[in-house]
């Protein structure tokens, strides 16, 4: 993704602090993993942890150091082929579905690569580079935070394929409540012209802007996320067996993939369990449902007699909500039940990425940036749906009310759930 707000100059001292914190956090995520854990690829959409750690380093080396540090010594010439993701203008790359075949370099060698690049980036930032270079480093930090989240979601998918169901974090079970949460309350919003999109202050990715006007009809939005207990009712009522609830492409997908419950769920002696980053755990009925696709979210909304919100509705509603929630920094790494109902919206940030019914398309006046960094967002604005709010594995400093995440409608290995809306 690409930074916007060209009128703002990134301060190199602040960027240096951000860089150190982000790079240290990534190493911390990789610390519990063996070389084998970090090498295996569980499916084409996921990447090995070792690849995430190397790719984010490749970004700094290729986008920042090589063009801006005279005489910079590339760590290994082969890494440009191994760890380029999809930057066509930079050169050929190893096929994405075969990243798990990169058994070498070892994990230790990847950490040595990170050290080599870190030394050079720190030296560059200490030399008070131009604002443009500092902004590029800032962009790389936010890019790495995206991969921190992906590393965790991909490790969860990998460990879920292991019959031993290993735990990434301490396997002690988290508390599971037996009671049901308060019924969702619906907050009403008047229709009219609203403004959404990033306003140019602080960091944002290019797809979050430009800020623009959008027309909304009156709507109501649930004050909390859909829970696992509510999803169990959907299952028990034949939700996965009724074609009238599903989009055509969704129905074809669940038949082909034999879906009958969220990803990672299974039944044990009449109870639902799920795979988590703490190993196999009982499903908490009162916590938000997660690891469901857009197709499943849309079918549930139809079953409930409601719909998914548009991203305009979601952002308009979130604009006066405090940016706090259950993020990766809490260490929980699993969605938790909503707090007691109050006057406002709950769980708008953290917990799970919330599917909207909006396709990922450009905002009015959007233009991709020039050069290689402009390849990230614009070329993916087809066949994807927007998610909002962040999840329990999103770094807290990474999220904004304008943040637009996007995935194809059948994706469900991410921490994705839903909040219901309805017309007035």
GROMACS .gro file of C-alpha atoms in nm:
model
  424
    1UNK     CA    1   0.000   0.000   0.000
    2UNK     CA    2   0.109   0.356  -0.055
    3UNK     CA    3   0.128   0.655   0.176
    4UNK     CA    4  -0.093   0.952   0.107
    5UNK     CA    5  -0.086   1.304   0.257
    6UNK     CA    6   0.196   1.460   0.049
    7UNK     CA    7   0.174   1.786   0.244
    8UNK     CA    8   0.305   1.615   0.559
    9UNK     CA    9   0.676   1.552   0.615
   10UNK     CA   10   0.771   1.252   0.822
   11UNK     CA   11   1.014   1.343   1.102
   12UNK     CA   12   1.320   1.118   1.079
   13UNK     CA   13   1.361   1.088   1.459
   14UNK     CA   14   1.001   0.980   1.502
   15UNK     CA   15   1.036   0.746   1.206
   16UNK     CA   16   1.346   0.595   1.367
   17UNK     CA   17   1.147   0.514   1.683
   18UNK     CA   18   0.865   0.367   1.477
   19UNK     CA   19   1.109   0.161   1.272
   20UNK     CA   20   1.278   0.016   1.579
   21UNK     CA   21   0.949  -0.074   1.745
   22UNK     CA   22   0.803  -0.239   1.436
   23UNK     CA   23   1.112  -0.439   1.351
   24UNK     CA   24   1.147  -0.559   1.709
   25UNK     CA   25   0.782  -0.663   1.718
   26UNK     CA   26   0.824  -0.878   1.407
   27UNK     CA   27   1.123  -1.056   1.556
   28UNK     CA   28   0.918  -1.120   1.867
   29UNK     CA   29   0.645  -1.283   1.658
   30UNK     CA   30   0.900  -1.511   1.496
   31UNK     CA   31   1.076  -1.605   1.821
   32UNK     CA   32   0.844  -1.895   1.923
   33UNK     CA   33   0.883  -2.067   1.585
   34UNK     CA   34   1.120  -2.342   1.482
   35UNK     CA   35   1.285  -2.329   1.142
   36UNK     CA   36   1.032  -2.590   1.025
   37UNK     CA   37   0.738  -2.388   1.163
   38UNK     CA   38   0.861  -2.083   0.975
   39UNK     CA   39   0.921  -2.263   0.645
   40UNK     CA   40   0.605  -2.465   0.574
   41UNK     CA   41   0.325  -2.315   0.362
   42UNK     CA   42  -0.021  -2.452   0.442
   43UNK     CA   43  -0.206  -2.322   0.134
   44UNK     CA   44  -0.142  -2.091  -0.165
   45UNK     CA   45  -0.306  -1.790   0.004
   46UNK     CA   46  -0.082  -1.818   0.311
   47UNK     CA   47   0.291  -1.754   0.327
   48UNK     CA   48   0.557  -1.903   0.556
   49UNK     CA   49   0.656  -1.691   0.854
   50UNK     CA   50   1.014  -1.690   0.726
   51UNK     CA   51   0.893  -1.538   0.400
   52UNK     CA   52   0.702  -1.262   0.584
   53UNK     CA   53   1.012  -1.176   0.787
   54UNK     CA   54   1.228  -1.168   0.474
   55UNK     CA   55   0.981  -0.993   0.243
   56UNK     CA   56   0.931  -0.698   0.477
   57UNK     CA   57   1.311  -0.665   0.494
   58UNK     CA   58   1.336  -0.689   0.116
   59UNK     CA   59   1.095  -0.393   0.096
   60UNK     CA   60   1.332  -0.170   0.293
   61UNK     CA   61   1.636  -0.292   0.103
   62UNK     CA   62   1.478  -0.254  -0.241
   63UNK     CA   63   1.257   0.051  -0.198
   64UNK     CA   64   1.462   0.254   0.051
   65UNK     CA   65   1.827   0.156   0.068
   66UNK     CA   66   1.923   0.063  -0.288
   67UNK     CA   67   1.792   0.389  -0.443
   68UNK     CA   68   1.901   0.622  -0.162
   69UNK     CA   69   2.229   0.494  -0.013
   70UNK     CA   70   2.527   0.524  -0.250
   71UNK     CA   71   2.739   0.211  -0.240
   72UNK     CA   72   2.485   0.009  -0.041
   73UNK     CA   73   2.581  -0.359  -0.043
   74UNK     CA   74   2.286  -0.590  -0.111
   75UNK     CA   75   2.281  -0.875   0.140
   76UNK     CA   76   2.215  -1.148  -0.119
   77UNK     CA   77   2.138  -1.092  -0.487
   78UNK     CA   78   1.907  -1.397  -0.498
   79UNK     CA   79   1.672  -1.248  -0.238
   80UNK     CA   80   1.518  -1.012  -0.493
   81UNK     CA   81   1.378  -1.316  -0.673
   82UNK     CA   82   1.288  -1.508  -0.356
   83UNK     CA   83   1.115  -1.234  -0.158
   84UNK     CA   84   0.952  -1.000  -0.409
   85UNK     CA   85   0.577  -1.041  -0.369
   86UNK     CA   86   0.401  -0.906  -0.680
   87UNK     CA   87   0.593  -0.598  -0.789
   88UNK     CA   88   0.603  -0.659  -1.162
   89UNK     CA   89   0.823  -0.357  -1.234
   90UNK     CA   90   1.100  -0.487  -1.007
   91UNK     CA   91   1.151  -0.821  -1.175
   92UNK     CA   92   1.070  -1.189  -1.177
   93UNK     CA   93   0.987  -1.364  -0.854
   94UNK     CA   94   0.936  -1.706  -0.702
   95UNK     CA   95   0.573  -1.824  -0.751
   96UNK     CA   96   0.352  -1.746  -0.455
   97UNK     CA   97   0.203  -2.099  -0.419
   98UNK     CA   98   0.557  -2.239  -0.389
   99UNK     CA   99   0.696  -2.016  -0.114
  100UNK     CA  100   0.699  -2.317   0.117
  101UNK     CA  101   0.968  -2.472  -0.104
  102UNK     CA  102   1.219  -2.208   0.007
  103UNK     CA  103   1.384  -2.432   0.266
  104UNK     CA  104   1.694  -2.217   0.243
  105UNK     CA  105   1.795  -1.958   0.349
  106UNK     CA  106   1.739  -2.075   0.705
  107UNK     CA  107   1.544  -1.878   0.962
  108UNK     CA  108   1.874  -1.776   1.122
  109UNK     CA  109   1.993  -1.643   0.785
  110UNK     CA  110   1.673  -1.441   0.749
  111UNK     CA  111   1.734  -1.285   1.090
  112UNK     CA  112   2.090  -1.203   0.981
  113UNK     CA  113   1.941  -1.040   0.671
  114UNK     CA  114   1.715  -0.833   0.894
  115UNK     CA  115   2.014  -0.722   1.104
  116UNK     CA  116   2.208  -0.619   0.792
  117UNK     CA  117   1.922  -0.409   0.659
  118UNK     CA  118   1.838  -0.264   1.002
  119UNK     CA  119   2.192  -0.134   1.045
  120UNK     CA  120   2.171   0.044   0.711
  121UNK     CA  121   1.823   0.191   0.764
  122UNK     CA  122   1.912   0.318   1.111
  123UNK     CA  123   2.226   0.481   0.972
  124UNK     CA  124   2.020   0.642   0.696
  125UNK     CA  125   1.763   0.781   0.939
  126UNK     CA  126   2.034   0.912   1.171
  127UNK     CA  127   2.176   1.107   0.876
  128UNK     CA  128   1.854   1.314   0.854
  129UNK     CA  129   1.735   1.201   0.511
  130UNK     CA  130   1.490   1.394   0.296
  131UNK     CA  131   1.123   1.395   0.399
  132UNK     CA  132   1.046   1.175   0.099
  133UNK     CA  133   1.286   0.905   0.222
  134UNK     CA  134   1.154   0.928   0.579
  135UNK     CA  135   0.799   0.888   0.447
  136UNK     CA  136   0.905   0.582   0.248
  137UNK     CA  137   1.049   0.425   0.564
  138UNK     CA  138   0.723   0.508   0.744
  139UNK     CA  139   0.533   0.336   0.466
  140UNK     CA  140   0.756   0.031   0.503
  141UNK     CA  141   0.678   0.017   0.875
  142UNK     CA  142   0.304   0.012   0.813
  143UNK     CA  143   0.356  -0.245   0.539
  144UNK     CA  144   0.543  -0.460   0.791
  145UNK     CA  145   0.259  -0.428   1.042
  146UNK     CA  146   0.028  -0.573   0.778
  147UNK     CA  147   0.261  -0.868   0.751
  148UNK     CA  148   0.275  -0.908   1.127
  149UNK     CA  149  -0.097  -0.975   1.118
  150UNK     CA  150  -0.060  -1.204   0.818
  151UNK     CA  151   0.216  -1.396   0.992
  152UNK     CA  152  -0.018  -1.476   1.280
  153UNK     CA  153  -0.315  -1.569   1.062
  154UNK     CA  154  -0.093  -1.787   0.843
  155UNK     CA  155   0.066  -1.961   1.143
  156UNK     CA  156  -0.283  -2.035   1.279
  157UNK     CA  157  -0.382  -2.191   0.948
  158UNK     CA  158  -0.060  -2.394   0.942
  159UNK     CA  159  -0.097  -2.521   1.297
  160UNK     CA  160  -0.462  -2.609   1.232
  161UNK     CA  161  -0.344  -2.858   0.969
  162UNK     CA  162  -0.116  -3.029   1.220
  163UNK     CA  163  -0.291  -3.326   1.387
  164UNK     CA  164  -0.115  -3.235   1.714
  165UNK     CA  165  -0.292  -2.893   1.713
  166UNK     CA  166   0.015  -2.709   1.850
  167UNK     CA  167  -0.025  -2.377   2.027
  168UNK     CA  168   0.160  -2.066   1.911
  169UNK     CA  169   0.106  -1.901   2.252
  170UNK     CA  170   0.058  -2.050   2.599
  171UNK     CA  171  -0.211  -2.318   2.554
  172UNK     CA  172  -0.394  -2.256   2.882
  173UNK     CA  173  -0.762  -2.209   2.792
  174UNK     CA  174  -0.916  -1.866   2.813
  175UNK     CA  175  -1.229  -1.832   3.018
  176UNK     CA  176  -1.549  -1.924   2.835
  177UNK     CA  177  -1.877  -1.785   2.964
  178UNK     CA  178  -2.197  -1.987   2.967
  179UNK     CA  179  -2.433  -1.692   2.949
  180UNK     CA  180  -2.563  -1.515   2.643
  181UNK     CA  181  -2.462  -1.153   2.576
  182UNK     CA  182  -2.709  -0.869   2.582
  183UNK     CA  183  -2.929  -0.864   2.271
  184UNK     CA  184  -2.784  -0.640   2.003
  185UNK     CA  185  -2.928  -0.290   2.006
  186UNK     CA  186  -2.961  -0.089   1.686
  187UNK     CA  187  -2.846   0.269   1.664
  188UNK     CA  188  -3.020   0.487   1.406
  189UNK     CA  189  -2.848   0.722   1.161
  190UNK     CA  190  -3.014   0.981   0.944
  191UNK     CA  191  -2.963   0.975   0.571
  192UNK     CA  192  -2.789   1.248   0.380
  193UNK     CA  193  -2.450   1.348   0.248
  194UNK     CA  194  -2.156   1.242   0.466
  195UNK     CA  195  -1.781   1.271   0.422
  196UNK     CA  196  -1.556   0.965   0.438
  197UNK     CA  197  -1.195   0.892   0.358
  198UNK     CA  198  -0.865   1.007   0.502
  199UNK     CA  199  -0.830   1.381   0.553
  200UNK     CA  200  -0.455   1.401   0.490
  201UNK     CA  201  -0.340   1.431   0.853
  202UNK     CA  202  -0.100   1.159   0.960
  203UNK     CA  203  -0.026   0.835   0.780
  204UNK     CA  204  -0.272   0.652   0.558
  205UNK     CA  205  -0.259   0.420   0.259
  206UNK     CA  206  -0.352   0.559  -0.080
  207UNK     CA  207  -0.679   0.366  -0.106
  208UNK     CA  208  -0.813   0.545   0.205
  209UNK     CA  209  -0.848   0.870   0.011
  210UNK     CA  210  -0.922   1.115  -0.122
  211UNK     CA  211  -1.177   1.230   0.134
  212UNK     CA  212  -1.506   1.276  -0.049
  213UNK     CA  213  -1.879   1.310  -0.013
  214UNK     CA  214  -2.109   1.012  -0.021
  215UNK     CA  215  -2.487   0.979  -0.003
  216UNK     CA  216  -2.645   0.747   0.252
  217UNK     CA  217  -3.006   0.653   0.311
  218UNK     CA  218  -3.126   0.629   0.673
  219UNK     CA  219  -2.999   0.311   0.837
  220UNK     CA  220  -2.958   0.133   1.166
  221UNK     CA  221  -2.642  -0.043   1.284
  222UNK     CA  222  -2.606  -0.313   1.549
  223UNK     CA  223  -2.413  -0.199   1.855
  224UNK     CA  224  -2.211  -0.523   1.873
  225UNK     CA  225  -2.076  -0.800   1.654
  226UNK     CA  226  -2.257  -1.124   1.572
  227UNK     CA  227  -2.163  -1.391   1.827
  228UNK     CA  228  -2.068  -1.757   1.807
  229UNK     CA  229  -2.389  -1.845   1.988
  230UNK     CA  230  -2.596  -1.670   1.723
  231UNK     CA  231  -2.397  -1.850   1.455
  232UNK     CA  232  -2.478  -2.183   1.624
  233UNK     CA  233  -2.847  -2.097   1.587
  234UNK     CA  234  -2.787  -2.029   1.217
  235UNK     CA  235  -2.626  -2.372   1.181
  236UNK     CA  236  -2.900  -2.548   1.377
  237UNK     CA  237  -3.167  -2.382   1.161
  238UNK     CA  238  -3.012  -2.525   0.845
  239UNK     CA  239  -2.834  -2.208   0.739
  240UNK     CA  240  -2.569  -2.400   0.547
  241UNK     CA  241  -2.835  -2.613   0.373
  242UNK     CA  242  -3.078  -2.348   0.246
  243UNK     CA  243  -2.986  -2.218  -0.102
  244UNK     CA  244  -3.237  -1.932  -0.068
  245UNK     CA  245  -3.005  -1.762   0.183
  246UNK     CA  246  -2.699  -1.764  -0.037
  247UNK     CA  247  -2.559  -1.570  -0.329
  248UNK     CA  248  -2.516  -1.801  -0.626
  249UNK     CA  249  -2.137  -1.790  -0.607
  250UNK     CA  250  -2.154  -1.849  -0.232
  251UNK     CA  251  -2.381  -2.153  -0.267
  252UNK     CA  252  -2.148  -2.299  -0.529
  253UNK     CA  253  -1.855  -2.239  -0.295
  254UNK     CA  254  -2.004  -2.410   0.009
  255UNK     CA  255  -2.106  -2.709  -0.200
  256UNK     CA  256  -1.762  -2.738  -0.357
  257UNK     CA  257  -1.576  -2.682  -0.029
  258UNK     CA  258  -1.830  -2.872   0.187
  259UNK     CA  259  -1.858  -2.588   0.438
  260UNK     CA  260  -2.099  -2.648   0.726
  261UNK     CA  261  -1.953  -2.424   0.999
  262UNK     CA  262  -1.685  -2.153   1.034
  263UNK     CA  263  -1.327  -2.239   0.952
  264UNK     CA  264  -1.145  -2.422   1.237
  265UNK     CA  265  -1.469  -2.533   1.406
  266UNK     CA  266  -1.539  -2.899   1.483
  267UNK     CA  267  -1.781  -3.089   1.706
  268UNK     CA  268  -1.673  -3.291   2.008
  269UNK     CA  269  -1.937  -3.476   2.206
  270UNK     CA  270  -2.205  -3.231   2.100
  271UNK     CA  271  -1.997  -2.920   2.168
  272UNK     CA  272  -1.818  -2.691   1.926
  273UNK     CA  273  -1.442  -2.646   1.950
  274UNK     CA  274  -1.216  -2.425   1.744
  275UNK     CA  275  -0.848  -2.397   1.665
  276UNK     CA  276  -0.686  -2.082   1.802
  277UNK     CA  277  -0.335  -1.942   1.842
  278UNK     CA  278  -0.352  -2.096   2.190
  279UNK     CA  279  -0.432  -2.438   2.046
  280UNK     CA  280  -0.770  -2.610   2.036
  281UNK     CA  281  -1.023  -2.433   2.260
  282UNK     CA  282  -1.397  -2.455   2.326
  283UNK     CA  283  -1.598  -2.206   2.123
  284UNK     CA  284  -1.707  -1.914   2.342
  285UNK     CA  285  -2.075  -1.861   2.263
  286UNK     CA  286  -2.067  -1.497   2.372
  287UNK     CA  287  -1.756  -1.398   2.174
  288UNK     CA  288  -1.772  -1.267   1.816
  289UNK     CA  289  -1.783  -1.529   1.543
  290UNK     CA  290  -1.472  -1.523   1.328
  291UNK     CA  291  -1.313  -1.698   1.030
  292UNK     CA  292  -1.624  -1.663   0.815
  293UNK     CA  293  -1.623  -1.553   0.452
  294UNK     CA  294  -1.817  -1.272   0.291
  295UNK     CA  295  -2.048  -1.537   0.144
  296UNK     CA  296  -2.123  -1.674   0.492
  297UNK     CA  297  -2.163  -1.328   0.643
  298UNK     CA  298  -2.410  -1.228   0.372
  299UNK     CA  299  -2.609  -1.552   0.412
  300UNK     CA  300  -2.629  -1.505   0.789
  301UNK     CA  301  -2.750  -1.148   0.745
  302UNK     CA  302  -3.021  -1.268   0.506
  303UNK     CA  303  -3.122  -1.540   0.753
  304UNK     CA  304  -3.143  -1.277   1.029
  305UNK     CA  305  -3.366  -1.054   0.816
  306UNK     CA  306  -3.102  -0.784   0.792
  307UNK     CA  307  -2.796  -0.702   0.582
  308UNK     CA  308  -2.430  -0.610   0.600
  309UNK     CA  309  -2.347  -0.240   0.628
  310UNK     CA  310  -2.181  -0.053   0.345
  311UNK     CA  311  -1.834   0.078   0.416
  312UNK     CA  312  -1.971   0.433   0.400
  313UNK     CA  313  -2.224   0.350   0.672
  314UNK     CA  314  -1.958   0.180   0.881
  315UNK     CA  315  -1.710   0.467   0.860
  316UNK     CA  316  -1.977   0.729   0.922
  317UNK     CA  317  -2.087   0.542   1.236
  318UNK     CA  318  -1.728   0.488   1.352
  319UNK     CA  319  -1.627   0.851   1.314
  320UNK     CA  320  -1.725   0.940   1.673
  321UNK     CA  321  -1.614   0.611   1.834
  322UNK     CA  322  -1.296   0.602   2.044
  323UNK     CA  323  -1.023   0.405   1.869
  324UNK     CA  324  -0.966   0.132   2.124
  325UNK     CA  325  -1.029  -0.241   2.135
  326UNK     CA  326  -0.889  -0.591   2.165
  327UNK     CA  327  -0.584  -0.569   1.938
  328UNK     CA  328  -0.274  -0.785   1.908
  329UNK     CA  329  -0.099  -0.576   2.172
  330UNK     CA  330  -0.327  -0.723   2.440
  331UNK     CA  331  -0.166  -1.064   2.390
  332UNK     CA  332  -0.505  -1.235   2.395
  333UNK     CA  333  -0.496  -1.319   2.022
  334UNK     CA  334  -0.859  -1.425   2.027
  335UNK     CA  335  -1.186  -1.227   2.008
  336UNK     CA  336  -1.354  -1.160   2.340
  337UNK     CA  337  -1.719  -1.095   2.434
  338UNK     CA  338  -1.863  -0.746   2.417
  339UNK     CA  339  -1.869  -0.527   2.725
  340UNK     CA  340  -2.205  -0.446   2.881
  341UNK     CA  341  -2.430  -0.242   2.656
  342UNK     CA  342  -2.419   0.134   2.685
  343UNK     CA  343  -2.527   0.425   2.471
  344UNK     CA  344  -2.276   0.382   2.191
  345UNK     CA  345  -2.139   0.121   1.954
  346UNK     CA  346  -1.928  -0.162   2.090
  347UNK     CA  347  -1.644  -0.364   1.931
  348UNK     CA  348  -1.596  -0.126   1.638
  349UNK     CA  349  -1.218  -0.168   1.658
  350UNK     CA  350  -1.027  -0.486   1.726
  351UNK     CA  351  -1.185  -0.830   1.777
  352UNK     CA  352  -1.257  -0.918   1.410
  353UNK     CA  353  -1.241  -0.754   1.071
  354UNK     CA  354  -1.599  -0.668   0.980
  355UNK     CA  355  -1.724  -0.757   0.634
  356UNK     CA  356  -1.910  -0.481   0.455
  357UNK     CA  357  -2.121  -0.523   0.145
  358UNK     CA  358  -1.900  -0.278  -0.046
  359UNK     CA  359  -1.670  -0.394  -0.324
  360UNK     CA  360  -1.314  -0.266  -0.305
  361UNK     CA  361  -1.317   0.004  -0.570
  362UNK     CA  362  -1.139   0.341  -0.602
  363UNK     CA  363  -1.276   0.647  -0.431
  364UNK     CA  364  -1.357   0.947  -0.653
  365UNK     CA  365  -1.037   1.114  -0.781
  366UNK     CA  366  -0.817   0.824  -0.668
  367UNK     CA  367  -0.493   0.788  -0.862
  368UNK     CA  368  -0.226   0.523  -0.794
  369UNK     CA  369   0.117   0.657  -0.707
  370UNK     CA  370   0.389   0.647  -0.968
  371UNK     CA  371   0.657   0.381  -0.965
  372UNK     CA  372   0.678   0.041  -0.799
  373UNK     CA  373   0.507   0.141  -0.473
  374UNK     CA  374   0.199   0.231  -0.675
  375UNK     CA  375   0.141  -0.135  -0.763
  376UNK     CA  376  -0.002  -0.237  -0.426
  377UNK     CA  377  -0.365  -0.124  -0.412
  378UNK     CA  378  -0.498  -0.002  -0.743
  379UNK     CA  379  -0.447  -0.324  -0.934
  380UNK     CA  380  -0.646  -0.522  -0.675
  381UNK     CA  381  -0.962  -0.313  -0.707
  382UNK     CA  382  -1.160  -0.594  -0.866
  383UNK     CA  383  -1.327  -0.899  -0.711
  384UNK     CA  384  -1.260  -0.800  -0.348
  385UNK     CA  385  -1.484  -0.683  -0.064
  386UNK     CA  386  -1.397  -0.425   0.201
  387UNK     CA  387  -1.354  -0.511   0.570
  388UNK     CA  388  -1.327  -0.255   0.848
  389UNK     CA  389  -1.213  -0.213   1.208
  390UNK     CA  390  -0.913  -0.439   1.262
  391UNK     CA  391  -0.891  -0.764   1.457
  392UNK     CA  392  -0.742  -0.925   1.765
  393UNK     CA  393  -0.417  -0.980   1.571
  394UNK     CA  394  -0.394  -0.628   1.425
  395UNK     CA  395  -0.129  -0.400   1.585
  396UNK     CA  396  -0.312  -0.124   1.773
  397UNK     CA  397  -0.110   0.156   1.613
  398UNK     CA  398  -0.194   0.028   1.267
  399UNK     CA  399  -0.568   0.092   1.254
  400UNK     CA  400  -0.780   0.398   1.171
  401UNK     CA  401  -1.149   0.455   1.114
  402UNK     CA  402  -1.066   0.512   0.745
  403UNK     CA  403  -0.865   0.190   0.706
  404UNK     CA  404  -0.987  -0.026   0.417
  405UNK     CA  405  -0.887  -0.392   0.429
  406UNK     CA  406  -0.995  -0.615   0.142
  407UNK     CA  407  -1.019  -0.985   0.059
  408UNK     CA  408  -1.199  -1.203  -0.195
  409UNK     CA  409  -1.548  -1.315  -0.089
  410UNK     CA  410  -1.447  -1.675  -0.020
  411UNK     CA  411  -1.155  -1.587   0.213
  412UNK     CA  412  -1.201  -1.694   0.573
  413UNK     CA  413  -0.859  -1.772   0.720
  414UNK     CA  414  -0.841  -1.411   0.837
  415UNK     CA  415  -1.006  -1.302   1.163
  416UNK     CA  416  -1.318  -1.188   0.980
  417UNK     CA  417  -1.668  -1.155   1.123
  418UNK     CA  418  -1.970  -0.927   1.089
  419UNK     CA  419  -2.201  -0.665   1.230
  420UNK     CA  420  -2.559  -0.637   1.108
  421UNK     CA  421  -2.735  -0.335   0.962
  422UNK     CA  422  -3.086  -0.263   0.841
  423UNK     CA  423  -3.274  -0.003   0.642
  424UNK     CA  424  -3.502   0.242   0.819
   0.00000   0.00000   0.00000
